[in-house]
């Protein structure tokens, strides 16, 4: 009924059974107890359903349907992540799904059906990566490394794009919570080049998620120092950011532009990087070409103003500072 259009819902209600008579005074206490117990019973049934679907993941005959159902309902199953992580053989079954499509990556022969199935498995891993109780064990088991081959693909077909985007979603879930342990792991395992690859050739949505990941890495002091430690690393990031800005002039994307500007602003808070930006910041950010896309985004406009101010200070021999972050309480 919840999915019916309003007109059908109203029509269906007219065929419902008549309302039961009000309970007698003597039955009120038992009815109240039953009503109070109803939410708990519903929760128990929901958890039992989740447990059964998790058990089905270990049965090759039932796994595909279990993947689909769990990925669709993962938001309504409380504590699904610990259940997935601690139940016997479940993570191994999800990794089996991931590894099974490696042969389809090169040459690129991944079918839509196979892509959908493995993306359902990735959605469950994203659930595990998002949960506070399972995030670090997930990281310590090096599970993200199984996703890196998907981020190293270059095919622009829909199955591969969907695969990249869902894989980036797992990494994005890890970096959403500010945790230097997560950032350290991603840097050690060379996530930056994989994100830059997607930022160069992915769809608008996958570019946005990849840029968000780079942004979160830059916002961590360890990440900023890592990227600014060598000219090669800095210019690799700056070059891809510049290419995306130039492309936005033809295909605008305000949400992608927002993440790009935040990356540039963070880079400008490193004195060496800020000086280098004076020679490589795209003119479109300096001459107002993209200002129309920021009219309603006051936060990003202020980020851009602070970026340009930091660069001006660096050009005059002054030190860039994080004044905007301080003003905005960030």
mmCIF file of C-alpha atoms in Angstrom:
data_model
loop_
_atom_site.group_PDB
_atom_site.id
_atom_site.type_symbol
_atom_site.label_atom_id
_atom_site.label_comp_id
_atom_site.label_asym_id
_atom_site.label_seq_id
_atom_site.Cartn_x
_atom_site.Cartn_y
_atom_site.Cartn_z
ATOM 1 C CA UNK A 1 0.000 0.000 0.000
ATOM 2 C CA UNK A 2 2.817 2.419 0.791
ATOM 3 C CA UNK A 3 3.971 2.312 -2.817
ATOM 4 C CA UNK A 4 0.529 2.945 -4.345
ATOM 5 C CA UNK A 5 -0.300 6.342 -5.798
ATOM 6 C CA UNK A 6 -2.520 8.433 -3.479
ATOM 7 C CA UNK A 7 -5.605 7.875 -5.656
ATOM 8 C CA UNK A 8 -5.207 4.104 -5.507
ATOM 9 C CA UNK A 9 -4.453 4.167 -1.795
ATOM 10 C CA UNK A 10 -7.687 6.033 -1.094
ATOM 11 C CA UNK A 11 -9.663 3.741 -3.339
ATOM 12 C CA UNK A 12 -8.242 0.664 -1.699
ATOM 13 C CA UNK A 13 -9.066 1.999 1.755
ATOM 14 C CA UNK A 14 -12.766 2.039 0.858
ATOM 15 C CA UNK A 15 -12.655 -1.755 0.435
ATOM 16 C CA UNK A 16 -11.046 -2.344 3.810
ATOM 17 C CA UNK A 17 -12.840 -4.308 6.507
ATOM 18 C CA UNK A 18 -14.898 -2.254 8.967
ATOM 19 C CA UNK A 19 -13.071 -0.989 12.018
ATOM 20 C CA UNK A 20 -13.287 -3.330 15.013
ATOM 21 C CA UNK A 21 -15.384 -2.173 17.979
ATOM 22 C CA UNK A 22 -13.528 -0.392 20.787
ATOM 23 C CA UNK A 23 -12.142 -2.756 23.428
ATOM 24 C CA UNK A 24 -14.037 -3.271 26.642
ATOM 25 C CA UNK A 25 -12.567 -1.646 29.767
ATOM 26 C CA UNK A 26 -11.424 -4.998 31.055
ATOM 27 C CA UNK A 27 -9.414 -5.701 27.944
ATOM 28 C CA UNK A 28 -7.645 -2.335 27.828
ATOM 29 C CA UNK A 29 -4.637 -3.375 29.882
ATOM 30 C CA UNK A 30 -3.929 -6.469 27.789
ATOM 31 C CA UNK A 31 -4.404 -4.468 24.572
ATOM 32 C CA UNK A 32 -1.961 -1.824 25.790
ATOM 33 C CA UNK A 33 0.606 -4.498 26.566
ATOM 34 C CA UNK A 34 0.166 -6.032 23.119
ATOM 35 C CA UNK A 35 0.535 -2.610 21.490
ATOM 36 C CA UNK A 36 3.693 -1.923 23.467
ATOM 37 C CA UNK A 37 5.119 -5.296 22.476
ATOM 38 C CA UNK A 38 4.320 -4.831 18.772
ATOM 39 C CA UNK A 39 7.378 -2.660 17.868
ATOM 40 C CA UNK A 40 9.669 -5.111 19.633
ATOM 41 C CA UNK A 41 8.111 -8.043 17.825
ATOM 42 C CA UNK A 42 8.443 -6.260 14.496
ATOM 43 C CA UNK A 43 12.100 -5.539 15.246
ATOM 44 C CA UNK A 44 12.693 -9.192 16.114
ATOM 45 C CA UNK A 45 11.078 -10.308 12.854
ATOM 46 C CA UNK A 46 13.157 -7.812 10.884
ATOM 47 C CA UNK A 47 16.376 -8.996 12.545
ATOM 48 C CA UNK A 48 15.442 -12.623 11.940
ATOM 49 C CA UNK A 49 14.928 -11.777 8.283
ATOM 50 C CA UNK A 50 18.354 -10.118 8.131
ATOM 51 C CA UNK A 51 19.998 -13.084 9.830
ATOM 52 C CA UNK A 52 18.434 -15.498 7.378
ATOM 53 C CA UNK A 53 19.584 -13.431 4.386
ATOM 54 C CA UNK A 54 23.111 -13.288 5.810
ATOM 55 C CA UNK A 55 23.064 -17.075 6.177
ATOM 56 C CA UNK A 56 21.885 -17.334 2.565
ATOM 57 C CA UNK A 57 25.036 -15.503 1.413
ATOM 58 C CA UNK A 58 27.054 -18.625 2.149
ATOM 59 C CA UNK A 59 24.828 -20.773 -0.074
ATOM 60 C CA UNK A 60 25.856 -20.342 -3.750
ATOM 61 C CA UNK A 61 22.305 -21.200 -4.810
ATOM 62 C CA UNK A 62 20.739 -18.481 -2.676
ATOM 63 C CA UNK A 63 23.509 -15.877 -2.706
ATOM 64 C CA UNK A 64 22.393 -13.733 -5.640
ATOM 65 C CA UNK A 65 18.925 -13.082 -4.215
ATOM 66 C CA UNK A 66 20.367 -12.540 -0.729
ATOM 67 C CA UNK A 67 22.819 -9.955 -2.098
ATOM 68 C CA UNK A 68 20.002 -8.111 -3.826
ATOM 69 C CA UNK A 69 17.654 -8.127 -0.823
ATOM 70 C CA UNK A 70 20.303 -7.137 1.700
ATOM 71 C CA UNK A 71 21.682 -4.322 -0.456
ATOM 72 C CA UNK A 72 18.162 -2.915 -0.889
ATOM 73 C CA UNK A 73 17.249 -3.209 2.781
ATOM 74 C CA UNK A 74 20.580 -2.451 4.428
ATOM 75 C CA UNK A 75 19.356 0.914 5.720
ATOM 76 C CA UNK A 76 16.479 -0.651 7.672
ATOM 77 C CA UNK A 77 18.458 -3.513 9.243
ATOM 78 C CA UNK A 78 20.012 -2.207 12.445
ATOM 79 C CA UNK A 79 23.474 -3.532 13.233
ATOM 80 C CA UNK A 80 23.735 -5.237 9.864
ATOM 81 C CA UNK A 81 27.443 -4.348 9.655
ATOM 82 C CA UNK A 82 28.470 -6.269 12.821
ATOM 83 C CA UNK A 83 26.250 -9.143 11.708
ATOM 84 C CA UNK A 84 27.990 -9.290 8.328
ATOM 85 C CA UNK A 85 31.454 -8.964 9.857
ATOM 86 C CA UNK A 86 31.115 -11.499 12.684
ATOM 87 C CA UNK A 87 28.986 -14.171 11.012
ATOM 88 C CA UNK A 88 30.913 -17.211 9.828
ATOM 89 C CA UNK A 89 32.036 -17.141 6.187
ATOM 90 C CA UNK A 90 30.077 -14.026 5.169
ATOM 91 C CA UNK A 91 32.964 -11.682 4.357
ATOM 92 C CA UNK A 92 34.698 -14.544 2.538
ATOM 93 C CA UNK A 93 31.558 -14.989 0.420
ATOM 94 C CA UNK A 94 31.515 -11.274 -0.446
ATOM 95 C CA UNK A 95 35.201 -11.357 -1.378
ATOM 96 C CA UNK A 96 34.537 -14.420 -3.522
ATOM 97 C CA UNK A 97 31.998 -12.358 -5.468
ATOM 98 C CA UNK A 98 34.573 -9.598 -5.974
ATOM 99 C CA UNK A 99 37.438 -11.860 -7.025
ATOM 100 C CA UNK A 100 35.222 -13.817 -9.405
ATOM 101 C CA UNK A 101 34.957 -10.894 -11.844
ATOM 102 C CA UNK A 102 38.676 -10.080 -11.993
ATOM 103 C CA UNK A 103 39.044 -12.035 -15.269
ATOM 104 C CA UNK A 104 36.395 -9.745 -16.814
ATOM 105 C CA UNK A 105 38.430 -6.617 -16.155
ATOM 106 C CA UNK A 106 41.089 -7.149 -18.815
ATOM 107 C CA UNK A 107 40.134 -7.435 -21.549
ATOM 108 C CA UNK A 108 36.972 -5.568 -20.482
ATOM 109 C CA UNK A 109 34.138 -8.074 -20.836
ATOM 110 C CA UNK A 110 32.092 -7.330 -17.721
ATOM 111 C CA UNK A 111 28.371 -7.836 -18.333
ATOM 112 C CA UNK A 112 25.643 -5.643 -16.798
ATOM 113 C CA UNK A 113 24.311 -8.583 -14.779
ATOM 114 C CA UNK A 114 27.721 -9.440 -13.328
ATOM 115 C CA UNK A 115 28.350 -5.763 -12.568
ATOM 116 C CA UNK A 116 25.045 -5.445 -10.704
ATOM 117 C CA UNK A 117 25.731 -8.562 -8.670
ATOM 118 C CA UNK A 118 29.210 -7.527 -7.541
ATOM 119 C CA UNK A 119 27.974 -3.998 -6.834
ATOM 120 C CA UNK A 120 25.410 -5.456 -4.445
ATOM 121 C CA UNK A 121 28.299 -7.157 -2.647
ATOM 122 C CA UNK A 122 30.207 -3.852 -2.599
ATOM 123 C CA UNK A 123 27.165 -2.117 -1.109
ATOM 124 C CA UNK A 124 27.326 -4.517 1.832
ATOM 125 C CA UNK A 125 31.036 -3.841 2.249
ATOM 126 C CA UNK A 126 30.217 -0.120 2.282
ATOM 127 C CA UNK A 127 27.843 -0.849 5.143
ATOM 128 C CA UNK A 128 30.699 -2.502 7.044
ATOM 129 C CA UNK A 129 33.079 0.369 6.215
ATOM 130 C CA UNK A 130 30.558 2.920 7.534
ATOM 131 C CA UNK A 131 29.951 1.333 10.937
ATOM 132 C CA UNK A 132 32.008 2.535 13.896
ATOM 133 C CA UNK A 133 32.411 -0.996 15.297
ATOM 134 C CA UNK A 134 33.610 -2.590 12.063
ATOM 135 C CA UNK A 135 35.485 0.210 10.238
ATOM 136 C CA UNK A 136 38.932 -0.391 11.755
ATOM 137 C CA UNK A 137 38.753 -4.228 11.661
ATOM 138 C CA UNK A 138 37.668 -3.845 8.008
ATOM 139 C CA UNK A 139 40.730 -1.682 7.411
ATOM 140 C CA UNK A 140 43.107 -3.931 9.353
ATOM 141 C CA UNK A 141 42.010 -6.863 7.202
ATOM 142 C CA UNK A 142 43.061 -4.819 4.119
ATOM 143 C CA UNK A 143 39.663 -5.415 2.500
ATOM 144 C CA UNK A 144 39.854 -2.142 0.463
ATOM 145 C CA UNK A 145 42.758 -3.603 -1.529
ATOM 146 C CA UNK A 146 40.333 -6.023 -3.188
ATOM 147 C CA UNK A 147 38.561 -2.993 -4.703
ATOM 148 C CA UNK A 148 41.636 -1.297 -6.162
ATOM 149 C CA UNK A 149 41.619 -3.316 -9.419
ATOM 150 C CA UNK A 150 38.152 -1.883 -10.125
ATOM 151 C CA UNK A 151 39.473 1.660 -9.728
ATOM 152 C CA UNK A 152 42.310 0.877 -12.125
ATOM 153 C CA UNK A 153 39.965 0.174 -15.054
ATOM 154 C CA UNK A 154 39.568 2.569 -17.977
ATOM 155 C CA UNK A 155 36.497 1.287 -19.811
ATOM 156 C CA UNK A 156 33.731 3.899 -19.894
ATOM 157 C CA UNK A 157 30.900 1.432 -20.432
ATOM 158 C CA UNK A 158 28.043 1.467 -17.929
ATOM 159 C CA UNK A 159 28.982 -1.792 -16.135
ATOM 160 C CA UNK A 160 32.501 -0.526 -15.454
ATOM 161 C CA UNK A 161 31.378 2.958 -14.484
ATOM 162 C CA UNK A 162 28.882 1.502 -12.021
ATOM 163 C CA UNK A 163 31.613 -0.741 -10.639
ATOM 164 C CA UNK A 164 34.030 2.192 -10.156
ATOM 165 C CA UNK A 165 31.374 4.367 -8.555
ATOM 166 C CA UNK A 166 30.293 1.701 -6.069
ATOM 167 C CA UNK A 167 33.919 0.936 -5.183
ATOM 168 C CA UNK A 168 34.566 4.635 -4.594
ATOM 169 C CA UNK A 169 31.512 4.614 -2.325
ATOM 170 C CA UNK A 170 33.248 2.123 -0.043
ATOM 171 C CA UNK A 171 36.388 4.301 0.145
ATOM 172 C CA UNK A 172 34.233 7.384 0.605
ATOM 173 C CA UNK A 173 32.515 5.731 3.575
ATOM 174 C CA UNK A 174 35.922 5.190 5.181
ATOM 175 C CA UNK A 175 37.054 8.812 4.839
ATOM 176 C CA UNK A 176 33.759 10.406 5.892
ATOM 177 C CA UNK A 177 34.809 10.033 9.507
ATOM 178 C CA UNK A 178 37.978 12.005 10.172
ATOM 179 C CA UNK A 179 40.463 9.338 11.204
ATOM 180 C CA UNK A 180 44.188 9.584 10.598
ATOM 181 C CA UNK A 181 44.500 5.795 10.730
ATOM 182 C CA UNK A 182 42.207 5.545 7.702
ATOM 183 C CA UNK A 183 44.127 8.273 5.857
ATOM 184 C CA UNK A 184 47.448 6.611 6.642
ATOM 185 C CA UNK A 185 46.238 3.283 5.263
ATOM 186 C CA UNK A 186 44.937 4.854 2.042
ATOM 187 C CA UNK A 187 48.149 6.780 1.459
ATOM 188 C CA UNK A 188 50.325 3.721 2.064
ATOM 189 C CA UNK A 189 48.271 1.727 -0.421
ATOM 190 C CA UNK A 190 48.513 4.409 -3.151
ATOM 191 C CA UNK A 191 44.866 5.443 -3.359
ATOM 192 C CA UNK A 192 45.742 8.909 -4.739
ATOM 193 C CA UNK A 193 46.776 7.731 -8.247
ATOM 194 C CA UNK A 194 43.620 5.604 -8.475
ATOM 195 C CA UNK A 195 41.421 8.563 -7.534
ATOM 196 C CA UNK A 196 43.257 10.789 -10.027
ATOM 197 C CA UNK A 197 42.591 8.249 -12.778
ATOM 198 C CA UNK A 198 38.854 8.400 -12.081
ATOM 199 C CA UNK A 199 38.972 12.203 -11.829
ATOM 200 C CA UNK A 200 40.431 12.246 -15.336
ATOM 201 C CA UNK A 201 38.125 9.831 -17.129
ATOM 202 C CA UNK A 202 35.119 8.946 -14.966
ATOM 203 C CA UNK A 203 31.529 10.167 -15.136
ATOM 204 C CA UNK A 204 30.531 13.389 -13.390
ATOM 205 C CA UNK A 205 29.307 11.441 -10.365
ATOM 206 C CA UNK A 206 32.374 9.217 -10.016
ATOM 207 C CA UNK A 207 34.632 12.256 -10.494
ATOM 208 C CA UNK A 208 32.771 13.955 -7.669
ATOM 209 C CA UNK A 209 33.213 11.016 -5.273
ATOM 210 C CA UNK A 210 36.900 10.596 -6.197
ATOM 211 C CA UNK A 211 37.522 14.324 -5.684
ATOM 212 C CA UNK A 212 35.718 14.152 -2.334
ATOM 213 C CA UNK A 213 38.110 11.373 -1.258
ATOM 214 C CA UNK A 214 41.147 13.442 -2.276
ATOM 215 C CA UNK A 215 39.651 16.423 -0.442
ATOM 216 C CA UNK A 216 39.241 14.413 2.768
ATOM 217 C CA UNK A 217 42.826 13.179 2.488
ATOM 218 C CA UNK A 218 44.070 16.750 2.000
ATOM 219 C CA UNK A 219 42.097 17.989 5.005
ATOM 220 C CA UNK A 220 44.093 15.618 7.196
ATOM 221 C CA UNK A 221 47.492 17.083 8.099
ATOM 222 C CA UNK A 222 49.228 13.816 7.235
ATOM 223 C CA UNK A 223 47.552 13.812 3.821
ATOM 224 C CA UNK A 224 48.467 17.415 3.061
ATOM 225 C CA UNK A 225 52.106 16.827 3.982
ATOM 226 C CA UNK A 226 52.195 13.662 1.881
ATOM 227 C CA UNK A 227 50.859 15.314 -1.275
ATOM 228 C CA UNK A 228 53.034 18.406 -0.859
ATOM 229 C CA UNK A 229 56.189 16.448 0.045
ATOM 230 C CA UNK A 230 57.388 16.189 -3.565
ATOM 231 C CA UNK A 231 56.864 18.250 -6.689
ATOM 232 C CA UNK A 232 55.719 15.121 -8.563
ATOM 233 C CA UNK A 233 52.884 14.416 -6.142
ATOM 234 C CA UNK A 234 51.765 18.035 -5.976
ATOM 235 C CA UNK A 235 51.736 18.571 -9.731
ATOM 236 C CA UNK A 236 49.993 15.232 -10.335
ATOM 237 C CA UNK A 237 47.091 16.418 -8.177
ATOM 238 C CA UNK A 238 47.160 20.032 -9.385
ATOM 239 C CA UNK A 239 47.242 18.971 -13.041
ATOM 240 C CA UNK A 240 44.130 16.791 -12.740
ATOM 241 C CA UNK A 241 42.289 19.480 -10.760
ATOM 242 C CA UNK A 242 43.144 21.978 -13.503
ATOM 243 C CA UNK A 243 41.873 19.662 -16.243
ATOM 244 C CA UNK A 244 38.569 19.254 -14.417
ATOM 245 C CA UNK A 245 38.140 23.012 -13.997
ATOM 246 C CA UNK A 246 38.686 23.538 -17.713
ATOM 247 C CA UNK A 247 36.137 20.823 -18.523
ATOM 248 C CA UNK A 248 33.577 22.435 -16.199
ATOM 249 C CA UNK A 249 33.460 25.493 -18.426
ATOM 250 C CA UNK A 250 31.740 23.297 -21.047
ATOM 251 C CA UNK A 251 29.909 20.883 -18.720
ATOM 252 C CA UNK A 252 29.088 22.685 -15.461
ATOM 253 C CA UNK A 253 28.767 20.719 -12.221
ATOM 254 C CA UNK A 254 28.457 22.945 -9.139
ATOM 255 C CA UNK A 255 28.900 20.045 -6.693
ATOM 256 C CA UNK A 256 32.107 18.903 -8.411
ATOM 257 C CA UNK A 257 33.379 22.486 -8.553
ATOM 258 C CA UNK A 258 32.799 22.812 -4.817
ATOM 259 C CA UNK A 259 35.080 19.857 -4.032
ATOM 260 C CA UNK A 260 37.724 21.086 -6.489
ATOM 261 C CA UNK A 261 37.850 24.531 -4.896
ATOM 262 C CA UNK A 262 38.079 23.007 -1.422
ATOM 263 C CA UNK A 263 41.056 20.918 -2.581
ATOM 264 C CA UNK A 264 42.771 24.009 -3.982
ATOM 265 C CA UNK A 265 42.099 25.975 -0.798
ATOM 266 C CA UNK A 266 43.625 23.259 1.339
ATOM 267 C CA UNK A 267 46.679 23.082 -0.920
ATOM 268 C CA UNK A 268 47.079 26.845 -0.555
ATOM 269 C CA UNK A 269 47.501 26.381 3.204
ATOM 270 C CA UNK A 270 50.885 24.780 2.519
ATOM 271 C CA UNK A 271 53.388 27.553 1.809
ATOM 272 C CA UNK A 272 55.327 25.703 -0.917
ATOM 273 C CA UNK A 273 52.167 24.506 -2.622
ATOM 274 C CA UNK A 274 50.617 27.977 -2.439
ATOM 275 C CA UNK A 275 53.604 29.480 -4.208
ATOM 276 C CA UNK A 276 53.388 26.811 -6.899
ATOM 277 C CA UNK A 277 49.663 27.460 -7.383
ATOM 278 C CA UNK A 278 50.458 30.965 -8.577
ATOM 279 C CA UNK A 279 51.781 29.408 -11.762
ATOM 280 C CA UNK A 280 49.249 26.622 -12.266
ATOM 281 C CA UNK A 281 45.859 27.722 -10.941
ATOM 282 C CA UNK A 282 43.377 27.730 -13.859
ATOM 283 C CA UNK A 283 42.416 31.199 -15.115
ATOM 284 C CA UNK A 284 38.751 30.200 -14.902
ATOM 285 C CA UNK A 285 39.048 30.373 -11.109
ATOM 286 C CA UNK A 286 40.781 33.753 -11.203
ATOM 287 C CA UNK A 287 38.861 35.674 -13.868
ATOM 288 C CA UNK A 288 35.309 34.971 -12.703
ATOM 289 C CA UNK A 289 34.432 32.556 -15.528
ATOM 290 C CA UNK A 290 32.803 30.112 -13.108
ATOM 291 C CA UNK A 291 31.274 32.640 -10.722
ATOM 292 C CA UNK A 292 27.781 32.103 -12.133
ATOM 293 C CA UNK A 293 27.855 28.519 -10.835
ATOM 294 C CA UNK A 294 28.532 29.757 -7.290
ATOM 295 C CA UNK A 295 25.864 32.451 -6.961
ATOM 296 C CA UNK A 296 23.779 30.449 -4.500
ATOM 297 C CA UNK A 297 26.691 28.703 -2.790
ATOM 298 C CA UNK A 298 28.034 31.257 -0.344
ATOM 299 C CA UNK A 299 30.362 28.799 1.379
ATOM 300 C CA UNK A 300 32.178 27.836 -1.830
ATOM 301 C CA UNK A 301 32.375 31.489 -2.925
ATOM 302 C CA UNK A 302 34.137 32.314 0.338
ATOM 303 C CA UNK A 303 36.462 29.342 -0.139
ATOM 304 C CA UNK A 304 37.409 30.715 -3.554
ATOM 305 C CA UNK A 305 37.966 34.197 -2.139
ATOM 306 C CA UNK A 306 40.186 32.780 0.589
ATOM 307 C CA UNK A 307 42.121 30.744 -1.968
ATOM 308 C CA UNK A 308 42.833 33.814 -4.083
ATOM 309 C CA UNK A 309 43.755 35.789 -0.952
ATOM 310 C CA UNK A 310 46.211 33.086 0.153
ATOM 311 C CA UNK A 311 47.855 33.133 -3.260
ATOM 312 C CA UNK A 312 48.119 36.913 -3.241
ATOM 313 C CA UNK A 313 49.761 36.787 0.180
ATOM 314 C CA UNK A 314 52.187 34.106 -1.003
ATOM 315 C CA UNK A 315 53.056 36.202 -4.070
ATOM 316 C CA UNK A 316 53.837 39.148 -1.783
ATOM 317 C CA UNK A 317 56.000 37.015 0.461
ATOM 318 C CA UNK A 318 53.359 36.581 3.172
ATOM 319 C CA UNK A 319 52.318 33.258 4.636
ATOM 320 C CA UNK A 320 48.953 31.767 3.689
ATOM 321 C CA UNK A 321 46.686 31.084 6.601
ATOM 322 C CA UNK A 322 43.521 29.179 7.363
ATOM 323 C CA UNK A 323 41.497 32.305 8.159
ATOM 324 C CA UNK A 324 38.345 31.110 6.422
ATOM 325 C CA UNK A 325 38.317 27.832 8.306
ATOM 326 C CA UNK A 326 38.606 29.786 11.536
ATOM 327 C CA UNK A 327 35.827 32.197 10.603
ATOM 328 C CA UNK A 328 33.476 29.372 9.604
ATOM 329 C CA UNK A 329 34.321 27.202 12.596
ATOM 330 C CA UNK A 330 35.555 24.361 10.364
#
